[in-house]
mmCIF file of N, CA, C and O in Angstrom:
data_model
loop_
_atom_site.group_PDB
_atom_site.id
_atom_site.type_symbol
_atom_site.label_atom_id
_atom_site.label_comp_id
_atom_site.label_asym_id
_atom_site.label_seq_id
_atom_site.Cartn_x
_atom_site.Cartn_y
_atom_site.Cartn_z
ATOM 1 N N MET T 162 73.819 -7.552 -43.553
ATOM 2 C CA MET T 162 74.524 -8.450 -42.300
ATOM 3 C C MET T 162 73.400 -8.712 -41.090
ATOM 4 O O MET T 162 72.672 -9.391 -40.683
ATOM 5 N N THR T 163 72.866 -7.381 -40.729
ATOM 6 C CA THR T 163 72.023 -7.039 -39.767
ATOM 7 C C THR T 163 70.937 -7.189 -39.947
ATOM 8 O O THR T 163 69.780 -7.621 -39.384
ATOM 9 N N ARG T 164 70.450 -7.099 -41.514
ATOM 10 C CA ARG T 164 69.114 -7.282 -41.706
ATOM 11 C C ARG T 164 68.902 -9.146 -41.706
ATOM 12 O O ARG T 164 67.668 -9.372 -41.198
ATOM 13 N N TYR T 165 69.738 -9.571 -42.424
ATOM 14 C CA TYR T 165 69.822 -11.027 -41.978
ATOM 15 C C TYR T 165 69.275 -11.618 -40.943
ATOM 16 O O TYR T 165 68.648 -12.657 -40.649
ATOM 17 N N ARG T 166 70.612 -11.028 -40.142
ATOM 18 C CA ARG T 166 69.822 -11.918 -38.418
ATOM 19 C C ARG T 166 68.700 -11.349 -38.156
ATOM 20 O O ARG T 166 68.126 -12.173 -37.516
ATOM 21 N N THR T 167 68.457 -9.996 -38.210
ATOM 22 C CA THR T 167 67.123 -9.978 -37.845
ATOM 23 C C THR T 167 65.673 -10.636 -38.728
ATOM 24 O O THR T 167 64.918 -11.165 -37.771
ATOM 25 N N ILE T 168 66.523 -10.925 -39.705
ATOM 26 C CA ILE T 168 65.317 -12.118 -40.532
ATOM 27 C C ILE T 168 65.220 -13.184 -40.051
ATOM 28 O O ILE T 168 64.198 -14.019 -39.590
ATOM 29 N N VAL T 169 66.495 -13.779 -39.848
ATOM 30 C CA VAL T 169 66.703 -14.869 -39.129
ATOM 31 C C VAL T 169 66.048 -15.377 -37.731
ATOM 32 O O VAL T 169 65.288 -16.220 -37.320
ATOM 33 N N SER T 170 66.403 -13.881 -36.901
ATOM 34 C CA SER T 170 65.745 -14.039 -35.328
ATOM 35 C C SER T 170 64.416 -13.925 -35.491
ATOM 36 O O SER T 170 63.743 -14.717 -34.760
ATOM 37 N N LEU T 171 63.838 -13.342 -36.508
ATOM 38 C CA LEU T 171 62.103 -13.017 -36.589
ATOM 39 C C LEU T 171 61.931 -14.378 -36.740
ATOM 40 O O LEU T 171 60.720 -14.859 -36.657
ATOM 41 N N PHE T 172 62.292 -15.204 -37.867
ATOM 42 C CA PHE T 172 61.886 -16.680 -38.580
ATOM 43 C C PHE T 172 62.001 -17.550 -37.144
ATOM 44 O O PHE T 172 61.183 -18.704 -36.937
ATOM 45 N N ALA T 173 62.948 -17.648 -36.204
ATOM 46 C CA ALA T 173 63.469 -18.588 -35.643
ATOM 47 C C ALA T 173 62.512 -18.390 -34.231
ATOM 48 O O ALA T 173 61.916 -19.121 -33.559
ATOM 49 N N PHE T 174 62.709 -17.418 -34.234
ATOM 50 C CA PHE T 174 61.058 -16.951 -32.885
ATOM 51 C C PHE T 174 60.292 -17.520 -33.529
ATOM 52 O O PHE T 174 58.939 -18.367 -32.662
ATOM 53 N N ALA T 175 59.728 -17.192 -34.609
ATOM 54 C CA ALA T 175 57.915 -17.796 -35.169
ATOM 55 C C ALA T 175 58.045 -19.006 -35.049
ATOM 56 O O ALA T 175 57.007 -19.670 -34.492
ATOM 57 N N ALA T 176 59.279 -19.696 -35.403
ATOM 58 C CA ALA T 176 58.709 -21.444 -35.729
ATOM 59 C C ALA T 176 58.892 -22.326 -34.186
ATOM 60 O O ALA T 176 58.009 -23.140 -33.816
ATOM 61 N N THR T 177 59.742 -21.177 -33.316
ATOM 62 C CA THR T 177 59.540 -21.525 -31.862
ATOM 63 C C THR T 177 58.289 -21.653 -31.074
ATOM 64 O O THR T 177 57.881 -22.087 -30.588
ATOM 65 N N ALA T 178 57.908 -20.283 -31.325
ATOM 66 C CA ALA T 178 56.350 -20.425 -31.040
ATOM 67 C C ALA T 178 55.453 -21.305 -31.647
ATOM 68 O O ALA T 178 54.174 -21.965 -30.624
ATOM 69 N N PHE T 179 55.713 -21.315 -32.747
ATOM 70 C CA PHE T 179 54.733 -22.242 -33.592
ATOM 71 C C PHE T 179 55.029 -24.022 -33.027
ATOM 72 O O PHE T 179 53.935 -24.339 -32.674
ATOM 73 N N ALA T 180 55.753 -24.198 -32.610
ATOM 74 C CA ALA T 180 56.690 -25.877 -32.109
ATOM 75 C C ALA T 180 55.708 -25.756 -30.970
ATOM 76 O O ALA T 180 55.470 -26.683 -30.617
ATOM 77 N N LEU T 181 55.877 -24.646 -30.115
ATOM 78 C CA LEU T 181 55.793 -24.963 -28.831
ATOM 79 C C LEU T 181 54.164 -24.512 -28.717
ATOM 80 O O LEU T 181 53.246 -25.339 -27.875
ATOM 81 N N GLN T 182 53.410 -24.043 -29.625
ATOM 82 C CA GLN T 182 51.723 -23.892 -29.598
ATOM 83 C C GLN T 182 51.099 -25.469 -29.904
ATOM 84 O O GLN T 182 50.034 -25.495 -29.834
ATOM 85 N N THR T 183 51.766 -25.777 -31.087
ATOM 86 C CA THR T 183 50.928 -27.016 -31.542
ATOM 87 C C THR T 183 51.435 -28.173 -31.149
ATOM 88 O O THR T 183 51.487 -29.332 -31.753
ATOM 89 N N SER T 184 52.815 -28.401 -30.801
ATOM 90 C CA SER T 184 53.007 -29.437 -29.842
ATOM 91 C C SER T 184 52.078 -30.859 -29.687
ATOM 92 O O SER T 184 51.699 -30.377 -28.520
ATOM 93 N N PRO T 185 51.923 -31.631 -30.032
ATOM 94 C CA PRO T 185 50.925 -32.261 -29.747
ATOM 95 C C PRO T 185 51.245 -33.446 -28.485
ATOM 96 O O PRO T 185 50.434 -33.398 -27.579
ATOM 97 N N GLY T 186 52.365 -33.409 -28.275
ATOM 98 C CA GLY T 186 52.849 -34.326 -27.061
ATOM 99 C C GLY T 186 52.743 -33.598 -25.914
ATOM 100 O O GLY T 186 52.056 -33.962 -24.559
ATOM 101 N N LEU T 187 53.141 -32.445 -25.503
ATOM 102 C CA LEU T 187 53.123 -31.082 -24.867
ATOM 103 C C LEU T 187 52.437 -30.141 -25.404
ATOM 104 O O LEU T 187 52.812 -29.393 -25.984
ATOM 105 N N ALA T 188 51.119 -30.010 -25.001
ATOM 106 C CA ALA T 188 50.030 -28.905 -25.903
ATOM 107 C C ALA T 188 50.446 -27.601 -24.648
ATOM 108 O O ALA T 188 49.745 -27.306 -23.546
ATOM 109 N N PHE T 189 51.704 -26.971 -25.247
ATOM 110 C CA PHE T 189 51.666 -25.888 -24.852
ATOM 111 C C PHE T 189 50.698 -24.830 -24.099
ATOM 112 O O PHE T 189 50.320 -24.632 -25.775
ATOM 113 N N SER T 190 50.344 -24.312 -23.211
ATOM 114 C CA SER T 190 49.375 -23.166 -23.251
ATOM 115 C C SER T 190 49.948 -21.610 -23.801
ATOM 116 O O SER T 190 51.643 -21.714 -23.707
ATOM 117 N N SER T 191 49.287 -20.729 -23.780
ATOM 118 C CA SER T 191 50.136 -19.398 -23.867
ATOM 119 C C SER T 191 50.849 -19.154 -22.967
ATOM 120 O O SER T 191 52.007 -18.475 -23.382
ATOM 121 N N GLU T 192 50.887 -19.433 -21.986
ATOM 122 C CA GLU T 192 51.625 -19.202 -20.586
ATOM 123 C C GLU T 192 52.675 -20.422 -21.153
ATOM 124 O O GLU T 192 53.722 -19.195 -20.724
ATOM 125 N N ALA T 193 52.729 -21.090 -20.876
ATOM 126 C CA ALA T 193 53.964 -21.849 -21.649
ATOM 127 C C ALA T 193 55.031 -21.557 -22.558
ATOM 128 O O ALA T 193 55.857 -21.174 -22.547
ATOM 129 N N GLN T 194 54.537 -20.804 -23.575
ATOM 130 C CA GLN T 194 54.464 -20.252 -25.111
ATOM 131 C C GLN T 194 55.216 -19.115 -24.728
ATOM 132 O O GLN T 194 56.521 -18.432 -25.000
ATOM 133 N N GLN T 195 54.621 -17.989 -23.972
ATOM 134 C CA GLN T 195 55.121 -16.845 -23.141
ATOM 135 C C GLN T 195 56.510 -17.412 -22.452
ATOM 136 O O GLN T 195 57.357 -16.681 -22.265
ATOM 137 N N MET T 196 56.455 -17.842 -21.646
ATOM 138 C CA MET T 196 57.378 -18.096 -20.521
ATOM 139 C C MET T 196 58.473 -19.023 -21.263
ATOM 140 O O MET T 196 59.500 -18.846 -20.304
ATOM 141 N N CYS T 197 58.292 -20.077 -21.770
ATOM 142 C CA CYS T 197 59.114 -20.732 -22.359
ATOM 143 C C CYS T 197 60.017 -20.858 -23.492
ATOM 144 O O CYS T 197 61.264 -20.909 -23.952
ATOM 145 N N THR T 198 59.505 -19.710 -24.552
ATOM 146 C CA THR T 198 59.966 -19.226 -25.970
ATOM 147 C C THR T 198 61.621 -18.647 -26.115
ATOM 148 O O THR T 198 62.537 -19.068 -26.657
ATOM 149 N N GLY T 199 61.870 -17.894 -25.101
ATOM 150 C CA GLY T 199 63.167 -17.463 -24.998
ATOM 151 C C GLY T 199 63.956 -18.333 -24.298
ATOM 152 O O GLY T 199 65.449 -19.071 -25.220
ATOM 153 N N ASP T 200 63.423 -19.574 -24.009
ATOM 154 C CA ASP T 200 64.834 -20.691 -23.731
ATOM 155 C C ASP T 200 64.607 -21.634 -24.686
ATOM 156 O O ASP T 200 65.913 -22.146 -24.689
ATOM 157 N N ALA T 201 63.730 -21.486 -25.447
ATOM 158 C CA ALA T 201 63.632 -22.408 -26.571
ATOM 159 C C ALA T 201 64.889 -22.415 -27.447
ATOM 160 O O ALA T 201 65.222 -23.009 -27.963
ATOM 161 N N MET T 202 64.449 -20.708 -27.682
ATOM 162 C CA MET T 202 65.821 -20.172 -28.227
ATOM 163 C C MET T 202 67.111 -19.959 -27.854
ATOM 164 O O MET T 202 67.953 -20.670 -28.973
ATOM 165 N N ARG T 203 67.057 -19.964 -26.745
ATOM 166 C CA ARG T 203 68.209 -19.812 -26.195
ATOM 167 C C ARG T 203 69.033 -21.575 -26.374
ATOM 168 O O ARG T 203 70.417 -21.321 -26.716
ATOM 169 N N LEU T 204 67.874 -21.866 -25.928
ATOM 170 C CA LEU T 204 68.537 -23.683 -25.472
ATOM 171 C C LEU T 204 68.697 -24.632 -26.808
ATOM 172 O O LEU T 204 69.441 -25.674 -26.835
ATOM 173 N N CYS T 205 67.581 -24.430 -27.889
ATOM 174 C CA CYS T 205 67.249 -25.557 -28.690
ATOM 175 C C CYS T 205 66.962 -25.041 -29.936
ATOM 176 O O CYS T 205 66.500 -25.613 -30.934
ATOM 177 N N SER T 206 67.546 -23.484 -30.375
ATOM 178 C CA SER T 206 67.468 -23.085 -31.341
ATOM 179 C C SER T 206 67.887 -23.972 -32.605
ATOM 180 O O SER T 206 67.672 -23.994 -33.613
ATOM 181 N N SER T 207 68.890 -24.630 -32.400
ATOM 182 C CA SER T 207 69.157 -25.562 -33.856
ATOM 183 C C SER T 207 68.232 -26.940 -33.846
ATOM 184 O O SER T 207 68.605 -27.411 -34.991
ATOM 185 N N GLU T 208 67.332 -27.226 -32.846
ATOM 186 C CA GLU T 208 66.489 -28.153 -33.087
ATOM 187 C C GLU T 208 65.483 -27.386 -34.046
ATOM 188 O O GLU T 208 64.383 -28.365 -34.564
ATOM 189 N N ILE T 209 65.051 -25.718 -33.920
ATOM 190 C CA ILE T 209 64.075 -25.638 -34.812
ATOM 191 C C ILE T 209 64.037 -25.772 -36.531
ATOM 192 O O ILE T 209 65.002 -25.569 -36.878
ATOM 193 N N PRO T 210 62.682 -26.173 -36.721
ATOM 194 C CA PRO T 210 61.663 -26.480 -36.586
ATOM 195 C C PRO T 210 61.073 -28.057 -36.165
ATOM 196 O O PRO T 210 59.742 -27.968 -36.517
ATOM 197 N N ASP T 211 61.695 -28.480 -35.966
ATOM 198 C CA ASP T 211 61.494 -29.793 -35.444
ATOM 199 C C ASP T 211 60.851 -30.321 -34.179
ATOM 200 O O ASP T 211 61.383 -30.006 -33.729
ATOM 201 N N ILE T 212 59.558 -30.044 -34.181
ATOM 202 C CA ILE T 212 59.140 -29.883 -33.239
ATOM 203 C C ILE T 212 59.521 -31.567 -32.220
ATOM 204 O O ILE T 212 59.513 -31.042 -31.374
ATOM 205 N N PRO T 213 59.436 -32.664 -32.779
ATOM 206 C CA PRO T 213 59.620 -33.520 -31.668
ATOM 207 C C PRO T 213 60.730 -33.297 -31.222
ATOM 208 O O PRO T 213 61.132 -33.525 -29.816
ATOM 209 N N ARG T 214 61.933 -32.774 -31.620
ATOM 210 C CA ARG T 214 63.259 -32.209 -31.618
ATOM 211 C C ARG T 214 63.824 -31.026 -30.376
ATOM 212 O O ARG T 214 64.306 -30.954 -29.890
ATOM 213 N N VAL T 215 62.792 -30.057 -30.674
ATOM 214 C CA VAL T 215 62.396 -29.006 -30.100
ATOM 215 C C VAL T 215 62.152 -28.880 -28.052
ATOM 216 O O VAL T 215 62.698 -29.200 -27.145
ATOM 217 N N ARG T 216 60.635 -30.178 -28.597
ATOM 218 C CA ARG T 216 60.051 -30.657 -27.355
ATOM 219 C C ARG T 216 61.388 -31.634 -26.376
ATOM 220 O O ARG T 216 61.345 -31.549 -25.657
ATOM 221 N N ALA T 217 62.207 -32.578 -27.383
ATOM 222 C CA ALA T 217 62.795 -33.592 -26.381
ATOM 223 C C ALA T 217 63.928 -32.802 -25.984
ATOM 224 O O ALA T 217 64.590 -32.720 -24.900
ATOM 225 N N CYS T 218 64.358 -31.576 -27.012
ATOM 226 C CA CYS T 218 65.439 -30.710 -26.276
ATOM 227 C C CYS T 218 65.471 -29.896 -25.026
ATOM 228 O O CYS T 218 66.603 -29.771 -23.945
ATOM 229 N N MET T 219 63.922 -29.599 -24.673
ATOM 230 C CA MET T 219 63.392 -28.557 -23.572
ATOM 231 C C MET T 219 63.445 -29.538 -22.934
ATOM 232 O O MET T 219 63.969 -29.008 -21.505
ATOM 233 N N VAL T 220 62.864 -30.730 -22.821
ATOM 234 C CA VAL T 220 62.848 -31.433 -21.928
ATOM 235 C C VAL T 220 64.648 -32.357 -21.000
ATOM 236 O O VAL T 220 64.707 -32.080 -20.192
ATOM 237 N N GLN T 221 64.914 -32.577 -21.838
ATOM 238 C CA GLN T 221 66.692 -32.491 -22.142
ATOM 239 C C GLN T 221 67.413 -31.785 -20.923
ATOM 240 O O GLN T 221 68.270 -31.915 -20.283
ATOM 241 N N LYS T 222 66.939 -30.712 -21.323
ATOM 242 C CA LYS T 222 67.985 -29.377 -21.024
ATOM 243 C C LYS T 222 67.281 -28.558 -19.390
ATOM 244 O O LYS T 222 67.207 -27.397 -19.174
ATOM 245 N N ARG T 223 65.754 -29.322 -18.790
ATOM 246 C CA ARG T 223 64.936 -28.699 -18.253
ATOM 247 C C ARG T 223 65.368 -28.288 -16.781
ATOM 248 O O ARG T 223 65.198 -26.958 -16.464
ATOM 249 N N ALA T 224 66.991 -28.526 -16.735
ATOM 250 C CA ALA T 224 67.206 -28.082 -15.600
ATOM 251 C C ALA T 224 68.383 -26.433 -16.056
ATOM 252 O O ALA T 224 68.191 -26.011 -14.659
ATOM 253 N N GLU T 225 68.313 -26.462 -17.283
ATOM 254 C CA GLU T 225 68.767 -24.895 -17.614
ATOM 255 C C GLU T 225 67.969 -23.909 -17.881
ATOM 256 O O GLU T 225 68.300 -23.135 -18.100
ATOM 257 N N VAL T 226 66.490 -24.646 -17.776
ATOM 258 C CA VAL T 226 65.397 -23.121 -18.393
ATOM 259 C C VAL T 226 64.947 -22.526 -17.086
ATOM 260 O O VAL T 226 65.398 -22.913 -16.163
ATOM 261 N N SER T 227 64.654 -21.256 -17.431
ATOM 262 C CA SER T 227 64.293 -20.560 -16.246
ATOM 263 C C SER T 227 63.449 -21.033 -15.079
ATOM 264 O O SER T 227 62.601 -21.866 -15.605
ATOM 265 N N PRO T 228 63.788 -20.261 -14.432
ATOM 266 C CA PRO T 228 62.386 -20.986 -13.529
ATOM 267 C C PRO T 228 61.130 -20.780 -13.966
ATOM 268 O O PRO T 228 59.924 -21.884 -13.597
ATOM 269 N N GLY T 229 60.587 -19.524 -14.519
ATOM 270 C CA GLY T 229 58.916 -19.581 -14.772
ATOM 271 C C GLY T 229 58.885 -20.926 -15.742
ATOM 272 O O GLY T 229 57.671 -21.494 -15.916
ATOM 273 N N CYS T 230 59.342 -20.779 -16.822
ATOM 274 C CA CYS T 230 59.480 -21.916 -17.996
ATOM 275 C C CYS T 230 59.257 -23.580 -17.083
ATOM 276 O O CYS T 230 58.776 -24.232 -17.322
ATOM 277 N N ARG T 231 60.156 -23.442 -16.296
ATOM 278 C CA ARG T 231 60.182 -24.808 -15.649
ATOM 279 C C ARG T 231 58.854 -25.140 -15.037
ATOM 280 O O ARG T 231 58.209 -25.964 -14.906
ATOM 281 N N ALA T 232 58.518 -24.177 -14.234
ATOM 282 C CA ALA T 232 57.279 -24.387 -13.672
ATOM 283 C C ALA T 232 56.124 -24.413 -14.022
ATOM 284 O O ALA T 232 55.273 -25.642 -13.987
ATOM 285 N N VAL T 233 56.104 -24.298 -15.569
ATOM 286 C CA VAL T 233 54.889 -23.800 -16.391
ATOM 287 C C VAL T 233 55.053 -25.491 -16.791
ATOM 288 O O VAL T 233 54.145 -26.463 -17.373
ATOM 289 N N MET T 234 56.193 -26.350 -17.011
ATOM 290 C CA MET T 234 56.703 -27.514 -17.678
ATOM 291 C C MET T 234 56.051 -28.775 -16.923
ATOM 292 O O MET T 234 55.179 -29.158 -17.287
ATOM 293 N N ASP T 235 56.761 -28.451 -15.475
ATOM 294 C CA ASP T 235 56.251 -28.997 -14.122
ATOM 295 C C ASP T 235 54.645 -29.245 -14.254
ATOM 296 O O ASP T 235 53.704 -30.429 -14.039
ATOM 297 N N ARG T 236 53.785 -28.283 -14.424
ATOM 298 C CA ARG T 236 52.539 -28.139 -13.790
ATOM 299 C C ARG T 236 51.877 -28.946 -14.795
ATOM 300 O O ARG T 236 51.259 -29.501 -15.085
ATOM 301 N N GLU T 237 52.357 -28.580 -16.388
ATOM 302 C CA GLU T 237 51.437 -29.632 -17.610
ATOM 303 C C GLU T 237 51.742 -30.507 -17.601
ATOM 304 O O GLU T 237 51.106 -31.364 -17.999
ATOM 305 N N HIS T 238 53.446 -30.923 -17.227
ATOM 306 C CA HIS T 238 54.005 -32.437 -17.406
ATOM 307 C C HIS T 238 52.802 -33.305 -16.379
ATOM 308 O O HIS T 238 52.533 -34.565 -16.636
ATOM 309 N N ALA T 239 52.279 -32.727 -14.809
ATOM 310 C CA ALA T 239 51.676 -33.368 -13.817
ATOM 311 C C ALA T 239 49.945 -33.296 -14.893
ATOM 312 O O ALA T 239 49.260 -34.414 -14.422
ATOM 313 N N ALA T 240 49.467 -32.337 -15.461
ATOM 314 C CA ALA T 240 48.015 -32.200 -16.036
ATOM 315 C C ALA T 240 47.911 -33.583 -16.686
ATOM 316 O O ALA T 240 47.083 -34.290 -17.345
ATOM 317 N N THR T 241 49.291 -33.312 -17.523
ATOM 318 C CA THR T 241 49.076 -34.595 -18.577
ATOM 319 C C THR T 241 48.810 -36.034 -18.461
ATOM 320 O O THR T 241 48.158 -37.049 -18.467
ATOM 321 N N THR T 242 49.970 -36.193 -17.395
ATOM 322 C CA THR T 242 50.045 -37.171 -16.455
ATOM 323 C C THR T 242 48.922 -37.860 -16.117
ATOM 324 O O THR T 242 48.374 -39.105 -16.063
ATOM 325 N N SER T 243 48.283 -37.088 -15.134
ATOM 326 C CA SER T 243 47.038 -36.977 -14.416
ATOM 327 C C SER T 243 45.643 -37.543 -15.789
ATOM 328 O O SER T 243 45.196 -38.417 -15.195
ATOM 329 N N ARG T 244 45.871 -36.883 -16.788
ATOM 330 C CA ARG T 244 44.627 -37.079 -17.658
ATOM 331 C C ARG T 244 45.202 -38.363 -18.101
ATOM 332 O O ARG T 244 44.300 -39.664 -18.175
ATOM 333 N N LYS T 245 46.401 -38.552 -18.784
ATOM 334 C CA LYS T 245 46.664 -40.020 -19.184
ATOM 335 C C LYS T 245 46.281 -41.290 -18.038
ATOM 336 O O LYS T 245 45.792 -42.562 -18.559
ATOM 337 N N ARG T 246 46.407 -41.306 -16.724
ATOM 338 C CA ARG T 246 46.200 -42.163 -16.090
ATOM 339 C C ARG T 246 44.376 -42.349 -15.704
ATOM 340 O O ARG T 246 44.022 -43.246 -15.611
ATOM 341 N N GLU T 247 43.802 -40.981 -15.711
ATOM 342 C CA GLU T 247 42.203 -41.341 -15.887
ATOM 343 C C GLU T 247 42.033 -41.937 -17.259
ATOM 344 O O GLU T 247 40.828 -42.858 -17.276
ATOM 345 N N ALA T 248 42.579 -41.781 -18.575
ATOM 346 C CA ALA T 248 42.044 -42.606 -19.373
ATOM 347 C C ALA T 248 42.383 -44.166 -19.286
ATOM 348 O O ALA T 248 41.579 -44.670 -19.721
ATOM 349 N N ALA T 249 43.291 -44.359 -18.861
ATOM 350 C CA ALA T 249 44.001 -45.765 -18.289
ATOM 351 C C ALA T 249 42.963 -46.342 -17.596
ATOM 352 O O ALA T 249 42.872 -47.565 -17.781
ATOM 353 N N ALA T 250 42.352 -45.493 -16.268
ATOM 354 C CA ALA T 250 41.590 -45.863 -15.566
ATOM 355 C C ALA T 250 40.430 -46.395 -16.174
ATOM 356 O O ALA T 250 39.442 -47.439 -15.452
ATOM 357 N N GLN T 251 40.019 -45.930 -17.071
ATOM 358 C CA GLN T 251 38.583 -46.277 -17.727
ATOM 359 C C GLN T 251 38.330 -47.373 -18.301
ATOM 360 O O GLN T 251 39.232 -48.150 -19.109
#
């Protein structure tokens, strides 16, 4: 039973890290991956490995994420929004 839990936990961690790293809509940096993986596991593990669902879950539960993860999410959201505005202006 313990071995099974360890394997499942490792798989879930790897899937979350992969999902956060390769998410096209929220191109998470290594800092975001480091700061948010624990929150994704805690809050959105049922959505793994579906990347869009993990992303939506993290956004939906933003108020529950750790302060470090929230700060990274805010910075990356602001950067994405700024890039979209610049692209629309061209």
